[in-house]
PDB file of C-alpha atoms and ligand atoms in Angstrom:
ATOM      1  CA  MET A   1     109.649  70.130 -71.953  1.00 55.00           C
ATOM      2  CA  ARG A   2     113.286  70.535 -73.398  1.00 72.00           C
ATOM      3  CA  SER A   3     113.346  73.403 -75.955  1.00 90.00           C
ATOM      4  CA  VAL A   4     115.360  73.319 -78.758  1.00 95.00           C
ATOM      5  CA  HIS A   5     118.573  75.204 -79.334  1.00 95.00           C
ATOM      6  CA  TYR A   6     121.001  73.922 -81.970  1.00 96.00           C
ATOM      7  CA  SER A   7     123.648  75.823 -83.600  1.00 96.00           C
ATOM      8  CA  GLY A   8     126.346  75.653 -86.444  1.00 94.00           C
ATOM      9  CA  GLY A   9     128.121  77.353 -89.058  1.00 92.00           C
ATOM     10  CA  ARG A  10     126.328  79.759 -90.316  1.00 97.00           C
ATOM     11  CA  LEU A  11     122.439  79.098 -89.180  1.00 98.00           C
ATOM     12  CA  SER A  12     121.426  78.026 -85.769  1.00 98.00           C
ATOM     13  CA  LEU A  13     117.700  76.126 -84.754  1.00 98.00           C
ATOM     14  CA  ARG A  14     115.360  76.950 -81.749  1.00 98.00           C
ATOM     15  CA  ASP A  15     111.775  76.349 -81.483  1.00 98.00           C
ATOM     16  CA  VAL A  16     109.334  78.198 -82.894  1.00 98.00           C
ATOM     17  CA  THR A  17     107.233  80.886 -80.680  1.00 98.00           C
ATOM     18  CA  PRO A  18     104.236  83.472 -81.744  1.00 98.00           C
ATOM     19  CA  ASP A  19     107.204  86.060 -82.359  1.00 98.00           C
ATOM     20  CA  ASP A  20     107.867  84.210 -85.514  1.00 98.00           C
ATOM     21  CA  VAL A  21     104.625  84.373 -87.124  1.00 98.00           C
ATOM     22  CA  ASP A  22     105.402  86.912 -89.760  1.00 98.00           C
ATOM     23  CA  ALA A  23     108.755  85.844 -90.144  1.00 98.00           C
ATOM     24  CA  ILE A  24     107.219  82.508 -90.789  1.00 98.00           C
ATOM     25  CA  HIS A  25     104.345  83.762 -92.793  1.00 98.00           C
ATOM     26  CA  ALA A  26     107.161  85.815 -95.049  1.00 98.00           C
ATOM     27  CA  VAL A  27     108.715  82.176 -95.991  1.00 98.00           C
ATOM     28  CA  TYR A  28     105.206  80.304 -96.560  1.00 98.00           C
ATOM     29  CA  GLY A  29     103.124  83.020 -97.492  1.00 98.00           C
ATOM     30  CA  ASP A  30     105.634  83.195-101.025  1.00 98.00           C
ATOM     31  CA  PRO A  31     104.387  81.174-103.888  1.00 97.00           C
ATOM     32  CA  ALA A  32     107.865  80.833-105.024  1.00 98.00           C
ATOM     33  CA  ALA A  33     108.726  78.916-101.702  1.00 98.00           C
ATOM     34  CA  THR A  34     105.520  76.890-102.379  1.00 97.00           C
ATOM     35  CA  GLU A  35     105.294  75.868-105.499  1.00 96.00           C
ATOM     36  CA  HIS A  36     107.378  72.667-105.050  1.00 96.00           C
ATOM     37  CA  LEU A  37     105.047  72.244-101.735  1.00 96.00           C
ATOM     38  CA  PRO A  38     102.096  70.033-101.471  1.00 94.00           C
ATOM     39  CA  PHE A  39     100.173  73.152-100.435  1.00 96.00           C
ATOM     40  CA  SER A  40      99.211  76.765-101.754  1.00 96.00           C
ATOM     41  CA  PRO A  41     100.727  79.932-100.194  1.00 97.00           C
ATOM     42  CA  ARG A  42      99.984  80.316 -96.322  1.00 98.00           C
ATOM     43  CA  THR A  43      97.765  83.217 -94.941  1.00 98.00           C
ATOM     44  CA  ARG A  44      98.736  84.728 -91.501  1.00 98.00           C
ATOM     45  CA  ALA A  45      96.160  83.187 -89.775  1.00 98.00           C
ATOM     46  CA  GLU A  46      96.927  79.470 -91.305  1.00 98.00           C
ATOM     47  CA  ILE A  47     101.027  80.281 -89.935  1.00 98.00           C
ATOM     48  CA  GLU A  48      99.162  81.920 -86.178  1.00 98.00           C
ATOM     49  CA  GLN A  49      97.408  78.114 -86.215  1.00 98.00           C
ATOM     50  CA  ILE A  50     100.951  75.782 -87.646  1.00 98.00           C
ATOM     51  CA  VAL A  51     102.852  77.661 -84.557  1.00 98.00           C
ATOM     52  CA  THR A  52     100.142  76.905 -81.876  1.00 98.00           C
ATOM     53  CA  ALA A  53      99.986  73.512 -82.936  1.00 98.00           C
ATOM     54  CA  ALA A  54     103.886  73.141 -82.838  1.00 98.00           C
ATOM     55  CA  LEU A  55     103.253  74.511 -79.352  1.00 97.00           C
ATOM     56  CA  THR A  56     101.105  71.572 -78.531  1.00 97.00           C
ATOM     57  CA  LEU A  57     102.978  69.349 -80.251  1.00 97.00           C
ATOM     58  CA  ALA A  58     106.218  70.523 -78.560  1.00 96.00           C
ATOM     59  CA  ALA A  59     104.708  69.910 -74.917  1.00 95.00           C
ATOM     60  CA  ALA A  60     104.201  66.437 -76.338  1.00 95.00           C
ATOM     61  CA  VAL A  61     105.603  63.618 -73.961  1.00 94.00           C
ATOM     62  CA  PRO A  62     107.334  61.839 -75.906  1.00 94.00           C
ATOM     63  CA  ARG A  63     108.117  64.497 -78.122  1.00 96.00           C
ATOM     64  CA  GLN A  64     107.947  63.267 -81.817  1.00 97.00           C
ATOM     65  CA  VAL A  65     107.467  66.847 -83.740  1.00 98.00           C
ATOM     66  CA  TYR A  66     110.113  69.684 -84.206  1.00 98.00           C
ATOM     67  CA  VAL A  67     109.025  72.817 -85.580  1.00 98.00           C
ATOM     68  CA  LEU A  68     111.642  74.671 -85.781  1.00 98.00           C
ATOM     69  CA  ALA A  69     112.969  78.231 -86.363  1.00 98.00           C
ATOM     70  CA  VAL A  70     115.927  78.552 -88.611  1.00 98.00           C
ATOM     71  CA  ILE A  71     118.205  81.407 -87.685  1.00 98.00           C
ATOM     72  CA  ASP A  72     120.487  83.462 -89.565  1.00 98.00           C
ATOM     73  CA  ASN A  73     123.493  83.790 -86.870  1.00 98.00           C
ATOM     74  CA  GLU A  74     124.776  87.261 -88.540  1.00 97.00           C
ATOM     75  CA  SER A  75     121.748  89.139 -88.866  1.00 97.00           C
ATOM     76  CA  GLY A  76     120.124  87.287 -85.460  1.00 98.00           C
ATOM     77  CA  GLN A  77     117.066  87.107 -88.302  1.00 98.00           C
ATOM     78  CA  VAL A  78     114.213  84.061 -88.246  1.00 98.00           C
ATOM     79  CA  ILE A  79     115.140  83.124 -92.362  1.00 98.00           C
ATOM     80  CA  GLY A  80     113.118  79.777 -92.490  1.00 98.00           C
ATOM     81  CA  VAL A  81     111.851  77.257 -90.421  1.00 98.00           C
ATOM     82  CA  GLY A  82     113.318  73.404 -90.560  1.00 98.00           C
ATOM     83  CA  ARG A  83     110.882  70.089 -89.449  1.00 98.00           C
ATOM     84  CA  LEU A  84     111.604  67.021 -87.903  1.00 98.00           C
ATOM     85  CA  ARG A  85     109.055  64.668 -86.835  1.00 98.00           C
ATOM     86  CA  ILE A  86     109.696  61.410 -86.305  1.00 98.00           C
ATOM     87  CA  ASP A  87     108.164  58.422 -87.559  1.00 97.00           C
ATOM     88  CA  PRO A  88     105.017  57.020 -84.920  1.00 94.00           C
ATOM     89  CA  GLU A  89     105.315  53.663 -85.576  1.00 95.00           C
ATOM     90  CA  HIS A  90     109.149  53.713 -86.426  1.00 97.00           C
ATOM     91  CA  PRO A  91     110.419  56.228 -83.600  1.00 97.00           C
ATOM     92  CA  HIS A  92     114.664  54.941 -85.199  1.00 98.00           C
ATOM     93  CA  SER A  93     113.508  57.206 -88.005  1.00 98.00           C
ATOM     94  CA  ALA A  94     112.234  60.406 -88.718  1.00 98.00           C
ATOM     95  CA  GLU A  95     111.073  63.027 -91.871  1.00 98.00           C
ATOM     96  CA  ILE A  96     112.837  66.327 -92.315  1.00 98.00           C
ATOM     97  CA  THR A  97     111.237  69.014 -93.981  1.00 98.00           C
ATOM     98  CA  VAL A  98     112.872  72.840 -94.917  1.00 98.00           C
ATOM     99  CA  ALA A  99     111.772  76.211 -95.953  1.00 98.00           C
ATOM    100  CA  LEU A 100     114.200  79.554 -96.393  1.00 98.00           C
ATOM    101  CA  ARG A 101     112.975  82.979 -97.587  1.00 98.00           C
ATOM    102  CA  ARG A 102     113.397  83.437-100.837  1.00 98.00           C
ATOM    103  CA  ASP A 103     116.227  86.761-100.434  1.00 97.00           C
ATOM    104  CA  HIS A 104     118.369  83.989 -98.866  1.00 98.00           C
ATOM    105  CA  TRP A 105     117.762  80.861-101.654  1.00 98.00           C
ATOM    106  CA  GLY A 106     121.030  80.072-103.724  1.00 96.00           C
ATOM    107  CA  ARG A 107     124.023  80.657-101.466  1.00 96.00           C
ATOM    108  CA  GLY A 108     124.142  76.984 -99.592  1.00 97.00           C
ATOM    109  CA  MET A 109     122.151  78.003 -97.237  1.00 98.00           C
ATOM    110  CA  GLY A 110     119.224  75.118 -97.994  1.00 98.00           C
ATOM    111  CA  THR A 111     122.665  72.833 -97.784  1.00 98.00           C
ATOM    112  CA  ASP A 112     123.422  74.301 -94.591  1.00 98.00           C
ATOM    113  CA  LEU A 113     119.938  73.586 -93.140  1.00 98.00           C
ATOM    114  CA  VAL A 114     119.997  69.834 -94.112  1.00 98.00           C
ATOM    115  CA  ARG A 115     122.907  69.637 -92.499  1.00 97.00           C
ATOM    116  CA  LEU A 116     122.436  71.270 -89.721  1.00 98.00           C
ATOM    117  CA  LEU A 117     118.901  69.594 -89.056  1.00 98.00           C
ATOM    118  CA  LEU A 118     120.639  66.063 -89.942  1.00 98.00           C
ATOM    119  CA  ALA A 119     123.273  66.782 -87.156  1.00 97.00           C
ATOM    120  CA  PHE A 120     120.310  67.393 -84.976  1.00 97.00           C
ATOM    121  CA  GLY A 121     118.424  63.865 -85.069  1.00 98.00           C
ATOM    122  CA  PHE A 122     121.716  61.855 -85.284  1.00 97.00           C
ATOM    123  CA  ARG A 123     123.848  63.763 -82.475  1.00 96.00           C
ATOM    124  CA  GLY A 124     121.300  65.549 -80.547  1.00 96.00           C
ATOM    125  CA  LEU A 125     117.942  62.730 -80.966  1.00 97.00           C
ATOM    126  CA  ARG A 126     120.391  59.705 -81.694  1.00 97.00           C
ATOM    127  CA  LEU A 127     118.309  58.202 -84.341  1.00 98.00           C
ATOM    128  CA  HIS A 128     119.011  56.017 -87.010  1.00 98.00           C
ATOM    129  CA  ARG A 129     117.192  56.827 -90.272  1.00 98.00           C
ATOM    130  CA  ILE A 130     116.384  60.406 -91.718  1.00 98.00           C
ATOM    131  CA  TRP A 131     114.721  60.969 -94.876  1.00 98.00           C
ATOM    132  CA  GLY A 132     113.260  63.462 -96.918  1.00 98.00           C
ATOM    133  CA  ALA A 133     110.319  63.947 -99.891  1.00 98.00           C
ATOM    134  CA  ARG A 134     111.035  66.207-102.642  1.00 98.00           C
ATOM    135  CA  SER A 135     109.025  67.550-105.631  1.00 98.00           C
ATOM    136  CA  PRO A 136     110.521  65.158-109.229  1.00 98.00           C
ATOM    137  CA  ALA A 137     110.519  69.461-110.275  1.00 97.00           C
ATOM    138  CA  ASN A 138     112.561  70.593-107.374  1.00 98.00           C
ATOM    139  CA  THR A 139     116.814  70.496-107.721  1.00 98.00           C
ATOM    140  CA  ALA A 140     117.654  73.332-105.281  1.00 98.00           C
ATOM    141  CA  ALA A 141     115.776  70.425-102.361  1.00 98.00           C
ATOM    142  CA  GLN A 142     117.873  67.760-104.482  1.00 98.00           C
ATOM    143  CA  LEU A 143     120.934  69.356-104.434  1.00 98.00           C
ATOM    144  CA  ALA A 144     120.929  70.632-100.696  1.00 98.00           C
ATOM    145  CA  MET A 145     119.770  66.909 -99.848  1.00 98.00           C
ATOM    146  CA  LEU A 146     122.478  65.079-101.804  1.00 98.00           C
ATOM    147  CA  VAL A 147     125.508  67.761-100.753  1.00 97.00           C
ATOM    148  CA  ALA A 148     124.526  67.640 -97.375  1.00 97.00           C
ATOM    149  CA  GLY A 149     124.522  63.204 -98.172  1.00 97.00           C
ATOM    150  CA  MET A 150     120.943  62.002 -98.332  1.00 98.00           C
ATOM    151  CA  VAL A 151     120.489  59.642-101.332  1.00 97.00           C
ATOM    152  CA  GLU A 152     118.466  59.671-103.545  1.00 98.00           C
ATOM    153  CA  GLU A 153     116.074  56.130-102.798  1.00 97.00           C
ATOM    154  CA  GLY A 154     113.472  56.101-105.119  1.00 98.00           C
ATOM    155  CA  ARG A 155     110.107  57.366-106.239  1.00 98.00           C
ATOM    156  CA  ALA A 156     107.393  57.226-104.139  1.00 98.00           C
ATOM    157  CA  ARG A 157     104.051  57.563-106.766  1.00 98.00           C
ATOM    158  CA  HIS A 158     101.258  59.893-105.529  1.00 98.00           C
ATOM    159  CA  HIS A 159     103.167  60.451-102.526  1.00 97.00           C
ATOM    160  CA  VAL A 160     100.755  63.552-101.638  1.00 97.00           C
ATOM    161  CA  ALA A 161      97.890  65.314-102.678  1.00 96.00           C
ATOM    162  CA  THR A 162      98.836  68.758-104.206  1.00 93.00           C
ATOM    163  CA  PRO A 163      96.267  71.521-105.270  1.00 90.00           C
ATOM    164  CA  THR A 164      96.316  70.865-108.931  1.00 91.00           C
ATOM    165  CA  GLY A 165      96.583  66.701-108.395  1.00 95.00           C
ATOM    166  CA  TRP A 166      98.184  63.692-106.976  1.00 97.00           C
ATOM    167  CA  ARG A 167     101.850  63.992-106.494  1.00 97.00           C
ATOM    168  CA  ASP A 168     105.038  61.721-107.601  1.00 98.00           C
ATOM    169  CA  SER A 169     108.069  62.390-104.573  1.00 98.00           C
ATOM    170  CA  ILE A 170     111.598  61.420-104.955  1.00 98.00           C
ATOM    171  CA  ILE A 171     112.767  60.018-101.518  1.00 98.00           C
ATOM    172  CA  HIS A 172     116.118  60.656 -99.755  1.00 98.00           C
ATOM    173  CA  SER A 173     118.017  59.402 -96.576  1.00 98.00           C
ATOM    174  CA  ALA A 174     120.231  59.646 -94.048  1.00 98.00           C
ATOM    175  CA  LEU A 175     121.725  56.599 -91.337  1.00 98.00           C
ATOM    176  CA  ARG A 176     123.657  57.802 -89.055  1.00 98.00           C
ATOM    177  CA  ASP A 177     127.102  55.850 -89.604  1.00 97.00           C
ATOM    178  CA  GLU A 178     126.685  56.509 -93.254  1.00 96.00           C
ATOM    179  CA  TRP A 179     126.188  60.390 -92.591  1.00 96.00           C
ATOM    180  CA  GLU A 180     129.442  59.823 -89.234  1.00 94.00           C
ATOM    181  CA  ARG A 181     131.788  58.814 -92.407  1.00 93.00           C
ATOM    182  CA  TYR A 182     130.739  61.274 -95.192  1.00 92.00           C
ATOM    183  CA  ARG A 183     131.240  63.874 -92.674  1.00 88.00           C
ATOM    184  CA  ALA A 184     134.487  62.939 -91.431  1.00 86.00           C
ATOM    185  CA  GLY A 185     134.957  62.953 -95.659  1.00 80.00           C
TER     186      GLY A 185
HETATM  187  C1  LIG B 201     115.338  73.794-101.027  1.00 80.15           C
HETATM  188  C2  LIG B 201     115.650  75.268-100.296  1.00 80.15           C
HETATM  189  C3  LIG B 201     115.523  75.319 -98.962  1.00 80.15           C
HETATM  190  C4  LIG B 201     116.914  75.485-100.954  1.00 80.15           C
HETATM  191  O1  LIG B 201     117.362  76.526-100.397  1.00 80.15           O
HETATM  192  P1  LIG B 201     119.214  77.073-101.352  1.00 80.15           P
HETATM  193  O2  LIG B 201     119.725  77.937-100.084  1.00 80.15           O
HETATM  194  O3  LIG B 201     118.635  77.615-102.404  1.00 80.15           O
HETATM  195  O4  LIG B 201     120.205  75.730-101.582  1.00 80.15           O
HETATM  196  P2  LIG B 201     121.711  75.842-101.066  1.00 80.15           P
HETATM  197  O5  LIG B 201     121.939  76.832-102.292  1.00 80.15           O
HETATM  198  O6  LIG B 201     122.170  75.357-100.904  1.00 80.15           O
HETATM  199  O7  LIG B 201     121.200  75.212-103.432  1.00 80.15           O
HETATM  200  C5  LIG B 201     121.642  73.621-103.058  1.00 80.15           C
HETATM  201  C6  LIG B 201     121.821  73.516-104.334  1.00 80.15           C
HETATM  202  O8  LIG B 201     120.967  74.166-105.320  1.00 80.15           O
HETATM  203  C7  LIG B 201     121.432  74.771-105.865  1.00 80.15           C
HETATM  204  N1  LIG B 201     120.423  75.351-107.036  1.00 80.15           N
HETATM  205  C8  LIG B 201     119.656  76.180-105.806  1.00 80.15           C
HETATM  206  N2  LIG B 201     118.306  76.723-106.346  1.00 80.15           N
HETATM  207  C9  LIG B 201     118.794  76.434-107.320  1.00 80.15           C
HETATM  208  C10 LIG B 201     117.049  76.567-108.385  1.00 80.15           C
HETATM  209  N3  LIG B 201     116.359  76.978-108.551  1.00 80.15           N
HETATM  210  N4  LIG B 201     117.589  75.520-109.829  1.00 80.15           N
HETATM  211  C11 LIG B 201     118.468  74.423-110.005  1.00 80.15           C
HETATM  212  N5  LIG B 201     119.881  74.735-108.578  1.00 80.15           N
HETATM  213  C12 LIG B 201     119.613  75.173-107.776  1.00 80.15           C
HETATM  214  C13 LIG B 201     122.276  75.311-105.576  1.00 80.15           C
HETATM  215  O9  LIG B 201     123.165  76.196-106.865  1.00 80.15           O
HETATM  216  C14 LIG B 201     123.385  74.910-104.758  1.00 80.15           C
HETATM  217  O10 LIG B 201     124.509  74.059-105.881  1.00 80.15           O
HETATM  218  P3  LIG B 201     125.654  74.168-105.499  1.00 80.15           P
HETATM  219  O11 LIG B 201     126.034  73.059-103.898  1.00 80.15           O
HETATM  220  O12 LIG B 201     125.901  72.456-106.358  1.00 80.15           O
HETATM  221  O13 LIG B 201     126.111  74.849-105.210  1.00 80.15           O
HETATM  222  C15 LIG B 201     114.860  76.603-100.759  1.00 80.15           C
HETATM  223  O14 LIG B 201     115.028  76.354-102.144  1.00 80.15           O
HETATM  224  C16 LIG B 201     113.674  76.735-100.180  1.00 80.15           C
HETATM  225  O15 LIG B 201     113.199  77.051 -99.587  1.00 80.15           O
HETATM  226  N6  LIG B 201     112.536  76.377-101.650  1.00 80.15           N
HETATM  227  C17 LIG B 201     110.699  76.319-100.924  1.00 80.15           C
HETATM  228  C18 LIG B 201     110.671  75.283-100.029  1.00 80.15           C
HETATM  229  C19 LIG B 201     110.992  73.767-100.988  1.00 80.15           C
HETATM  230  O16 LIG B 201     110.980  73.179-101.491  1.00 80.15           O
HETATM  231  N7  LIG B 201     111.248  73.309-100.138  1.00 80.15           N
HETATM  232  C20 LIG B 201     112.222  71.520 -99.926  1.00 80.15           C
HETATM  233  C21 LIG B 201     111.180  71.138 -99.877  1.00 80.15           C
HETATM  234  S1  LIG B 201     111.670  69.449 -99.633  1.00 80.15           S
END
């Protein structure tokens, strides 16, 4: 298995390990972080299961799912999670999701994380299309994806089931050639 180590700017991405459980729980166990996500805050035991599943998925051939710890390069701490999942029937395309620990919000780190996942997907994995789905109310995710170069494609109605009912998603995407031009400015 080839493990992921991908760095850029203030952040790095690497495969999650069992040592990351507490750091990931500090993200997904926080009700503020799950406010716009389709699940309730995760317990520590659930995070352990997610990490175990991530290790199995990382060993799959071909690999389709990358659950990556987000490292703050300055402190060396794990401050979030980035996930990239190749669409099983469309291997040129992948979905990304991002989450950071609350004390790191509002400093452009979310935008940097989306940028780094796009660079990993387009340059590292040679994908053609990368997309993300967000809650219509998730302004921070909207701005992070827009500023990183992911355009809004439209609304998927009742896209996800949440603990409080069906939720629409706004779909964003970037295409490799378009993204290369966007980066070049
Ligand atoms: C989404 C998330 C990663 C964004 O991270 P972040 O570090 O706060 O994002 P940034 O600092 O790069 O902010 C992006 C933009 O949104 C703005 N913003 C941040 N929080 C905001 C808020 N609550 N309301 C409105 N705007 C906000 C920022 O000012 C910035 O705008 P700018 O580029 O014009 O300055 C973070 O909020 C998070 O982890 N949320 C919980 C998980 C989640 O919802 N993930 C998204 C699933 S699609």
